Amino acid sequence: MLADDRIQEIAQEVAAAPGVRAVVLGGSRARGTHHPGSDLDLGLYYDAAHLDVAALAAIAGRITGSEVEVAGPGGWGPWVDGGAWLRVDGMAVDLILRDVRRVAAQRDRAVAGRFAFHQQMGHPLGFLDVAYAGEAATCVPLVDPDLLVPELRRGLDPYPPALRSAMIENLWSAEFLAAGAAKGAAKDDVAYVQMGCAAALMLAAHAWHAAAGSWATNEKGLVPSVAALDTGPGGIGRGLRDAGRARGGIGPVEFSAQAVAALAAIGPDRLAPAAEQVLALVSRTREALSAAGGAPG
């Protein structure tokens, strides 16, 4: 694992590339949920008109001691954007590009309660556009001479109430997907049922996170992580837990355990009961979060 001073040194070096305005620590390390094998994610906030990709590649090469290919803006797709995969002192270090103007635009959408999922390689559900806002809200600034990060965070702390409401209201689409999967079970359409159930439960997990005021920026571990919303300083609070369990008979721990079990049970010989279980789980989640008002406390 890289020491903090080495991470800061790397951040200072990549920040010297023309067009890079700030370098932040992101991912599990920023959230404090990393383990010894976790990658190191460094977000590079850049001005599109001034970013020098060749200069950034040269700097990355000096850091690793070998040639590095940097994918410029859009090189990794319209939403993951671009960056580079480095190996530094035996550790995986990911440089992730983020266009300042696009991040600011998604911050404004998040505050207004607007969001969408976009097709993107590596994101089965789709890339959540306001994840850009979530990244800004949860990152740890390492190099930020212009105080850009505080500006990108404007309106994001606490979690925007309009976005919380919108995520909970979007549970109708999760119910629609689950109902479609249940119908598909009658035709023994295994792939369709599995896809519909997984998507429905991921949307429900997004709603749980929003209700908790917790930024979900990636599908990885999204459903199991709902259980952690029940405890700790970032927990959703007794009021929401109790209201949800009273009206929907479910809380975050129950949702997470039942969702994982339902997904694991989907197979050729259990399509119908598993799909019905998912539909019931999503419906109970919608009832619980709507009844609770989606307000942590």
mmCIF file of C-alpha atoms in Angstrom, residues 14-23 44-57 59 70-75 81-83 95-101:
data_model
loop_
_atom_site.group_PDB
_atom_site.id
_atom_site.type_symbol
_atom_site.label_atom_id
_atom_site.label_comp_id
_atom_site.label_asym_id
_atom_site.label_seq_id
_atom_site.Cartn_x
_atom_site.Cartn_y
_atom_site.Cartn_z
ATOM 1 C CA VAL A 14 0.101 14.830 -12.315
ATOM 2 C CA ALA A 15 -1.326 18.195 -11.265
ATOM 3 C CA ALA A 16 1.534 19.815 -13.182
ATOM 4 C CA ALA A 17 0.060 18.690 -16.523
ATOM 5 C CA PRO A 18 -1.423 21.652 -18.429
ATOM 6 C CA GLY A 19 -5.192 21.775 -18.080
ATOM 7 C CA VAL A 20 -5.373 19.776 -14.835
ATOM 8 C CA ARG A 21 -6.980 22.044 -12.255
ATOM 9 C CA ALA A 22 -7.290 19.701 -9.268
ATOM 10 C CA VAL A 23 -6.339 16.196 -8.206
ATOM 11 C CA LEU A 44 -8.110 14.659 -12.342
ATOM 12 C CA TYR A 45 -10.465 17.602 -12.818
ATOM 13 C CA TYR A 46 -9.525 19.268 -16.087
ATOM 14 C CA ASP A 47 -10.424 22.090 -18.454
ATOM 15 C CA ALA A 48 -11.219 20.488 -21.809
ATOM 16 C CA ALA A 49 -9.821 23.396 -23.807
ATOM 17 C CA HIS A 50 -6.409 23.236 -22.154
ATOM 18 C CA LEU A 51 -5.757 19.590 -21.248
ATOM 19 C CA ASP A 52 -2.445 18.344 -22.651
ATOM 20 C CA VAL A 53 -2.814 14.563 -22.872
ATOM 21 C CA ALA A 54 0.736 14.069 -24.185
ATOM 22 C CA ALA A 55 2.179 15.989 -21.248
ATOM 23 C CA LEU A 56 0.082 13.939 -18.823
ATOM 24 C CA ALA A 57 1.311 10.717 -20.443
ATOM 25 C CA ILE A 59 4.421 12.650 -16.416
ATOM 26 C CA VAL A 70 -3.394 7.918 -21.539
ATOM 27 C CA ALA A 71 -6.907 7.807 -22.952
ATOM 28 C CA GLY A 72 -7.958 11.364 -23.638
ATOM 29 C CA PRO A 73 -11.433 12.794 -23.035
ATOM 30 C CA GLY A 74 -14.014 10.273 -24.209
ATOM 31 C CA GLY A 75 -11.383 7.594 -24.811
ATOM 32 C CA ASP A 81 -14.327 9.634 -19.941
ATOM 33 C CA GLY A 82 -10.607 8.838 -19.959
ATOM 34 C CA GLY A 83 -7.450 8.377 -17.943
ATOM 35 C CA LEU A 95 -5.955 8.207 -13.135
ATOM 36 C CA ILE A 96 -9.537 9.187 -13.956
ATOM 37 C CA LEU A 97 -10.337 12.263 -16.028
ATOM 38 C CA ARG A 98 -13.301 14.471 -15.181
ATOM 39 C CA ASP A 99 -14.273 17.528 -17.232
ATOM 40 C CA VAL A 100 -14.924 20.423 -14.850
ATOM 41 C CA ARG A 101 -17.808 21.835 -16.879
#
